[in-house]
Structure formats: structure tokens, C-alpha cells
Coordinates of C-alpha atoms and ligand atoms in Angstrom, one line a residue:
M1 CA 150.4 62.8 158.8
A2 CA 146.7 63.3 159.4
K3 CA 145.1 60.6 161.6
I4 CA 143.2 58.0 159.7
E5 CA 139.7 57.6 161.2
T6 CA 137.8 56.0 158.4
I7 CA 139.0 53.5 155.8
G8 CA 137.2 52.3 152.7
I9 CA 137.7 48.8 151.4
L10 CA 137.1 47.4 147.9
T11 CA 137.8 44.3 145.8
S12 CA 138.5 44.9 142.1
G13 CA 139.3 43.0 138.9
G14 CA 139.2 39.2 138.7
D15 CA 137.9 37.6 141.9
A16 CA 140.1 35.2 143.8
P17 CA 139.4 32.8 146.7
G18 CA 140.5 34.4 149.9
M19 CA 139.3 37.9 149.1
N20 CA 136.6 37.4 151.7
A21 CA 139.2 36.4 154.3
A22 CA 141.1 39.6 153.5
I23 CA 137.9 41.7 153.7
R24 CA 137.2 40.2 157.2
A25 CA 140.8 40.7 158.4
V26 CA 141.0 44.4 157.2
T27 CA 137.6 45.2 158.7
R28 CA 138.3 43.6 162.1
A29 CA 141.8 44.8 162.4
A30 CA 140.6 48.3 161.6
I31 CA 137.8 48.2 164.1
C32 CA 140.3 46.9 166.7
A33 CA 142.4 49.9 166.0
G34 CA 139.4 52.2 166.6
M35 CA 138.8 53.0 162.9
K36 CA 135.5 53.1 161.0
V37 CA 135.2 50.9 158.0
K38 CA 133.1 51.5 154.8
G39 CA 132.6 48.6 152.4
I40 CA 132.6 49.8 148.8
Y41 CA 130.7 47.5 146.4
R42 CA 131.7 46.6 142.9
G43 CA 135.3 47.8 142.9
Y44 CA 136.1 51.3 141.6
R45 CA 132.6 51.4 140.0
G46 CA 131.1 51.6 143.5
L47 CA 133.0 54.8 144.1
L48 CA 131.4 56.3 141.0
T49 CA 128.0 55.1 141.8
D50 CA 128.2 55.6 145.6
E51 CA 127.5 52.0 146.6
I52 CA 129.0 52.3 150.1
V53 CA 127.9 50.6 153.3
D54 CA 129.1 51.1 156.9
F55 CA 130.8 47.8 158.0
R56 CA 130.8 46.4 161.5
T57 CA 132.3 43.2 162.7
Q58 CA 129.0 41.4 161.9
N59 CA 129.2 42.3 158.2
V60 CA 132.2 40.1 157.9
S61 CA 131.0 37.1 160.0
N62 CA 130.9 33.7 158.5
I63 CA 132.7 34.6 155.3
I64 CA 136.3 33.3 155.8
Q65 CA 135.4 30.0 154.1
M66 CA 133.6 31.6 151.1
G67 CA 135.1 31.9 147.6
G68 CA 134.4 35.1 145.5
T69 CA 133.9 38.4 147.2
I70 CA 131.0 39.6 149.3
L71 CA 131.8 43.2 148.2
K72 CA 131.4 42.0 144.5
T73 CA 133.9 43.0 141.9
A74 CA 133.8 44.8 138.6
R75 CA 135.8 46.3 135.9
C76 CA 135.4 50.0 135.6
K77 CA 136.5 51.8 132.4
E78 CA 135.5 55.2 133.7
F79 CA 138.1 55.0 136.5
Q80 CA 140.7 55.0 133.8
T81 CA 139.7 58.6 132.9
T82 CA 140.6 61.7 135.0
E83 CA 136.9 62.6 135.0
G84 CA 136.0 59.2 136.4
R85 CA 138.6 59.4 139.1
Q86 CA 137.4 62.9 140.1
L87 CA 133.9 61.5 140.7
A88 CA 135.5 58.7 142.8
Y89 CA 137.4 61.3 144.8
D90 CA 134.2 63.4 145.4
T91 CA 132.5 60.3 146.8
I92 CA 135.4 59.5 149.0
Q93 CA 135.3 63.1 150.4
R94 CA 131.5 62.9 151.0
H95 CA 131.9 59.7 153.0
K96 CA 134.9 61.2 154.9
I97 CA 137.1 58.2 153.9
D98 CA 140.7 58.9 154.9
A99 CA 142.4 55.9 153.2
L100 CA 141.6 53.0 150.9
V101 CA 142.5 49.3 151.0
V102 CA 142.3 47.9 147.5
I103 CA 142.3 44.1 147.0
G104 CA 143.0 43.1 143.5
G105 CA 145.5 42.2 140.8
D106 CA 147.9 44.1 138.6
G107 CA 145.2 46.3 136.9
S108 CA 143.5 47.2 140.2
L109 CA 146.8 48.2 141.8
T110 CA 147.7 50.2 138.7
G111 CA 144.5 52.2 139.2
A112 CA 145.3 52.6 142.9
R113 CA 148.7 54.0 142.1
I114 CA 147.4 56.5 139.6
F115 CA 144.6 57.7 142.0
A116 CA 146.9 57.9 145.0
N117 CA 149.4 60.1 143.0
E118 CA 146.7 62.3 141.5
Y119 CA 145.0 63.1 144.8
N120 CA 147.9 62.5 147.2
F121 CA 145.6 59.9 148.8
P122 CA 146.7 57.1 151.1
I123 CA 146.1 53.6 149.6
I124 CA 147.3 50.2 150.7
G125 CA 147.1 47.4 148.2
L126 CA 146.6 43.7 148.9
P127 CA 147.6 41.2 146.2
G128 CA 144.4 39.4 145.3
T129 CA 144.7 37.3 142.1
I130 CA 145.0 33.6 141.3
D131 CA 147.8 34.4 138.8
N132 CA 150.6 35.1 141.4
D133 CA 152.0 37.7 139.0
L134 CA 152.7 40.6 141.4
Y135 CA 156.3 41.4 142.1
G136 CA 157.6 41.5 145.6
T137 CA 155.4 38.8 147.2
D138 CA 156.0 35.1 147.2
S139 CA 152.3 34.4 146.8
T140 CA 149.1 36.3 146.1
I141 CA 145.7 35.7 147.7
G142 CA 143.9 33.0 145.7
Y143 CA 146.9 31.4 144.0
D144 CA 147.3 28.4 146.3
T145 CA 143.6 27.6 146.0
A146 CA 143.7 27.8 142.2
L147 CA 146.8 25.6 142.2
N148 CA 145.0 23.0 144.3
T149 CA 142.0 23.1 142.0
I150 CA 144.2 22.6 139.0
M151 CA 145.9 19.7 140.6
E152 CA 142.6 17.9 141.4
C153 CA 141.4 18.5 137.8
V154 CA 144.6 17.2 136.2
D155 CA 144.5 14.1 138.5
K156 CA 141.1 13.3 137.0
I157 CA 142.0 13.9 133.4
R158 CA 145.1 11.7 133.8
D159 CA 142.8 8.7 134.3
T160 CA 141.5 9.2 130.7
A161 CA 144.9 10.2 129.3
T162 CA 146.5 7.0 130.6
S163 CA 143.6 4.7 129.6
H164 CA 143.4 5.9 126.1
E165 CA 147.1 6.7 125.6
R166 CA 146.4 10.2 124.7
L167 CA 148.4 13.5 124.6
F168 CA 146.4 16.0 126.6
F169 CA 146.9 19.8 126.5
I170 CA 145.3 21.3 129.6
E171 CA 144.9 25.1 129.5
V172 CA 145.1 26.9 132.8
M173 CA 144.8 30.6 133.6
G174 CA 147.8 33.0 133.7
R175 CA 147.8 35.5 130.8
D176 CA 151.2 36.9 131.4
A177 CA 152.6 34.5 134.0
G178 CA 153.3 30.8 134.0
F179 CA 153.2 30.2 137.8
L180 CA 149.9 28.2 137.7
A181 CA 151.0 26.2 134.7
L182 CA 154.5 25.4 136.0
N183 CA 153.6 24.6 139.6
G184 CA 150.4 22.9 138.5
A185 CA 152.5 20.7 136.3
I186 CA 154.9 19.8 139.1
A187 CA 152.1 19.1 141.6
S188 CA 150.2 16.9 139.2
G189 CA 153.2 15.1 137.8
A190 CA 152.6 16.4 134.2
E191 CA 155.2 16.0 131.5
A192 CA 155.6 19.7 130.8
A193 CA 154.4 23.2 131.2
I194 CA 154.2 25.7 128.3
I195 CA 154.5 29.2 129.8
P196 CA 154.7 32.7 128.4
E197 CA 158.0 33.5 130.1
I198 CA 159.8 30.9 128.0
S199 CA 157.8 31.0 124.8
T200 CA 159.8 34.0 123.5
Q201 CA 163.1 32.1 123.8
V202 CA 162.5 28.6 122.5
D203 CA 159.9 26.5 120.7
Q204 CA 158.6 24.7 123.7
L205 CA 156.4 22.3 121.8
A206 CA 159.2 21.1 119.5
E207 CA 161.5 20.7 122.5
L208 CA 158.9 18.7 124.3
I209 CA 158.1 16.3 121.4
E210 CA 161.6 15.8 120.1
N211 CA 163.4 15.6 123.4
G212 CA 161.2 13.4 125.5
F213 CA 157.7 12.5 124.4
R214 CA 158.5 10.7 121.2
K215 CA 161.0 8.4 122.9
S216 CA 159.2 7.2 126.0
K217 CA 155.6 8.2 126.4
N218 CA 152.4 6.8 125.3
S219 CA 150.3 9.2 127.2
S220 CA 151.2 12.6 128.3
I221 CA 149.8 15.7 130.1
V222 CA 151.1 19.2 129.2
L223 CA 149.8 22.3 131.1
V224 CA 149.6 25.4 128.9
A225 CA 149.2 28.9 130.2
E226 CA 146.2 30.6 128.4
S227 CA 148.5 33.4 127.1
P228 CA 148.4 34.5 123.5
V229 CA 152.2 34.2 123.6
T230 CA 151.9 30.4 124.0
G231 CA 148.9 30.0 121.7
G232 CA 147.0 28.3 124.5
A233 CA 146.0 24.6 124.5
M234 CA 144.0 24.8 121.2
G235 CA 147.0 26.3 119.4
M236 CA 149.3 23.6 120.7
A237 CA 146.8 20.9 119.7
E238 CA 146.5 22.3 116.2
R239 CA 150.3 22.4 115.8
V240 CA 150.7 18.8 116.9
K241 CA 148.0 17.6 114.5
N242 CA 149.8 19.4 111.6
E243 CA 153.4 18.9 112.5
Y244 CA 153.3 15.5 114.4
P245 CA 150.4 13.5 113.0
G246 CA 149.9 10.2 114.7
Y247 CA 149.4 11.5 118.2
D248 CA 145.9 11.2 119.7
V249 CA 145.6 14.7 120.9
R250 CA 142.9 16.2 123.2
V251 CA 142.4 19.6 124.8
S252 CA 140.8 20.5 128.1
I253 CA 140.3 24.1 129.1
L254 CA 139.8 24.4 132.8
G255 CA 138.5 28.0 132.6
H256 CA 136.6 29.7 135.4
L257 CA 136.4 26.8 137.7
Q258 CA 140.0 27.7 138.6
R259 CA 138.7 30.9 140.2
G260 CA 136.1 29.6 142.5
G261 CA 135.8 27.5 145.6
S262 CA 136.5 27.7 149.2
P263 CA 140.0 29.0 149.9
T264 CA 142.7 26.7 151.2
A265 CA 144.0 27.0 154.7
Y266 CA 147.1 28.7 153.2
D267 CA 145.1 31.3 151.4
R268 CA 142.9 32.0 154.4
I269 CA 145.9 32.5 156.7
L270 CA 147.8 34.6 154.0
A271 CA 144.7 36.8 153.5
S272 CA 144.2 37.2 157.3
R273 CA 147.9 38.1 157.8
L274 CA 148.0 40.5 154.9
G275 CA 144.7 42.1 155.8
A276 CA 145.8 42.8 159.4
A277 CA 149.1 44.1 158.2
A278 CA 147.3 46.6 155.9
I279 CA 146.0 48.3 159.0
D280 CA 149.4 48.1 160.7
A281 CA 150.9 49.8 157.6
L282 CA 148.4 52.6 157.9
L283 CA 149.1 53.1 161.6
D284 CA 152.8 53.1 160.7
D285 CA 152.2 56.0 158.3
Q286 CA 153.0 53.8 155.3
R287 CA 151.4 55.0 152.1
N288 CA 150.9 53.5 148.7
V289 CA 152.4 50.1 149.4
M290 CA 151.3 46.6 148.6
I291 CA 151.5 44.2 151.5
G292 CA 153.3 41.1 150.5
I293 CA 154.9 38.0 152.0
K294 CA 158.5 37.0 151.6
N295 CA 160.1 34.0 153.3
D296 CA 157.0 33.9 155.5
E297 CA 157.6 37.5 156.7
I298 CA 155.2 40.5 156.0
V299 CA 156.8 43.0 153.6
Y300 CA 155.8 46.4 152.3
V301 CA 156.4 46.8 148.6
P302 CA 155.9 50.2 146.9
I303 CA 152.8 49.7 144.6
T304 CA 154.9 51.1 141.7
R305 CA 157.4 48.3 142.1
A306 CA 154.8 45.6 142.5
I307 CA 153.1 46.4 139.2
K308 CA 156.1 47.6 137.1
N309 CA 158.5 44.7 137.6
D310 CA 157.9 41.3 136.1
K311 CA 158.0 38.6 138.7
P312 CA 160.6 36.1 137.5
I313 CA 160.0 32.4 137.1
D314 CA 162.3 30.4 139.3
Q315 CA 164.8 28.5 137.1
E316 CA 165.0 25.8 139.8
L317 CA 161.3 25.0 139.3
L318 CA 161.8 24.6 135.6
N319 CA 164.7 22.3 136.1
T320 CA 162.8 20.2 138.6
L321 CA 159.9 19.7 136.2
R322 CA 162.3 18.8 133.3
R323 CA 164.2 16.3 135.4
L324 CA 161.1 14.6 136.9
S325 CA 159.2 14.2 133.6
I326 CA 161.6 11.9 131.8
Ligands
ADP1 P1 143.0 42.9 137.8 O1 143.1 43.8 139.0 O2 142.5 41.5 138.2 O3 144.4 42.8 137.1 P2 141.9 44.5 135.6 O4 143.1 44.6 134.9 O5 140.6 44.2 134.9 O6 141.9 43.4 136.8 O7 141.7 45.9 136.4 C1 140.6 46.1 137.3 C2 140.2 47.5 137.3 O8 141.3 48.4 137.7 C3 139.8 48.1 135.9 O9 138.5 47.8 135.5 C4 139.9 49.6 136.2 O10 138.8 50.1 136.9 C5 141.2 49.7 137.1 N1 142.4 49.9 136.3 C6 143.1 49.1 135.6 N2 144.1 49.7 134.9 C7 143.9 51.0 135.2 C8 144.6 52.2 134.8 N3 145.7 52.2 133.9 N4 144.2 53.4 135.3 C9 143.1 53.5 136.1 N5 142.4 52.4 136.5 C10 142.8 51.2 136.1

């Protein structure tokens, strides 16, 4: 395969803490390997608008501790059209970029796969999303930080819930995936998590109220994934008011504060390892793979598999939450 001399790097879709640590790792590992690095601003949009800067090691100094992404991120509708992707390819050619490293979630990696196939162009994906919803990796960059933020927020809300003997529904992010809600509930000692993976099978609210809450609890905290499948925290609160009047119900929606903040040590180390491994993968002639982590080992997952398969929720976690919230 042709030697890769210049790589482009971009962050796309929802930002996640640790993206900067990944940008730093990719840039420095590439420079160590003798490659040139071009920073592409605002995700795929930057390829259409030619917002591209030569990156040296100094461009990524003092960013490992920062949340967000110094490359900025954006959503780019034009990249979903063949005309838009042609413009992106023209820019890549002009800048003599031989391969791309794309840091983002499910949507960004979907775009990467389509582009890679269309132009037979080498792309390495890094899982950057707080949702942890990419198949083939135990964790995504940003997930651990978001989980810790949720835990801190729930700890604070618990003080009010306990003092006032209230039932709190706390909405957390995770459109299609309940990892934040489920593990956030375990970490904060909440009574239950209402997650999209289970909502299609049982009425989680009825189960919660009938099986546990009614019998023993005066105050309670339930984490709800924001998904339309679950109805979100507002939907749950409305239902309790209608179906189980008598409870003092409150809602708290954590919203965007879950996305921000300085990444945890875990996310910084994960991003550093995955970023360095992205360059190893290119040197190994790997193409169109997402770099993941499985049992603390770096793995290469074909991008198609990472985005097409649903990452399953671990039954053991569900059982643990159920048993510990009696
Ligand atoms: P995330 O990567 O966080 O899941 P999005 O789903 O918003 O975020 O996707 C980010 C960007 O990826 C989109 O704005 C678009 O530019 C690109 N993208 C998403 N889906 C596709 C697709 N089917 N074809 C081409 N590009 C896509």
C-alpha cells in the first residue's frame, strides 16, 4: 500500500471530554513516526470549507486536561450527499492528505465508512462519545468523565430527595443506549435506571413502583435515559402523577453539563492509548478500522461492525442494580 506521509485529523458530532487528549496523542505519535499532521477544524465541514492548519507538537501542548475539542466540532449535512463528499475529497487531494483519523460517535464513523468506501481512502476511527454506544470497545473516550459527572450530580440531588422524601427522576444522556443511566445508577446508589434497551420488553415504571418502591421507600432516585423510547424523565414524572398519585415527584434534567469538564485520568489514558494506536494501525496497513479497548488490550474493529451492531447491556449490571436497590 502507498506510504502514508500526511494525515488529517478531525473531531465530529457531539463533543466529549478526552477528545483533546486523543488529538494530542494522534498528532505526537504521527510526528514521532515521521508523518506530517493537518488539523481539520469543525469536523467534516472543515473539509468542505478548507479550514485546515499544519499541526506541530506545539499545537497540541497544554490540552490534555481540557474538555471539548480544540479542533471544534460540527454537524455537516452536506457531507451526507455525494456532492458534499466530492468537495471534501477535492480538499483532501489539494492538501496531499493520505489518511484521515476521525474522532467521533456513531454518526461520524458512519460518514467515515461511507467516504472511505466511496474513495477507497484510508480512515482510522476513534470512538469519541460520552454515550459508550459503539460496538467492539469496552469504553469510549468521554464516557468515564460523563459517568463521574452524573455521579457527583446525583449525590447532590440525593440530599434534597432524602430531606423532602421525594421521588426524583433524573434524566441523563444516552439516546439509544442506557450505559450512562445504568452505571450512573449503580455508582450513585440510585434505586433504578430506566433504559431504552429494556423499555421495549417490560413496563419499567410499573415494575419499579409495584415491586419495590411502594413497599419500602420514602425517597427514591431513578435515572432515566433521555431516549424517546423511555419517554425521558418528564414522561416518567407525568405517568407517576397520573397513575400513582400521592408521590411527591420531581424531575431534574442534567443536560449538557454531562458533556463538559476536564477528562478523568481514565479518559486521558484511554484517549492517549487509542490515539497512539491509530498511528500504529496506519503503519500496520490497517484501513477503515475503529481503535477500541477490550479487556485493557487495544483492538482493531472494522468500522462497519462498530456502527452496525448494537452494543449489548450487560445482564450482570442490571441484576446488580436490582439486588442492591431493595
Ligand atoms: P455523532 O458522531 O456524535 O454520532 P452525528 O450523528 O451528529 O454525531 O454525526 C456527525 C456528523 O457525521 C454529521 O453531521 C455528518 O456530517 C456525518 N454523518 C452522520 N451520518 C452520516 C451519513 N449517513 N453519511 C455521511 N455522513 C454522515
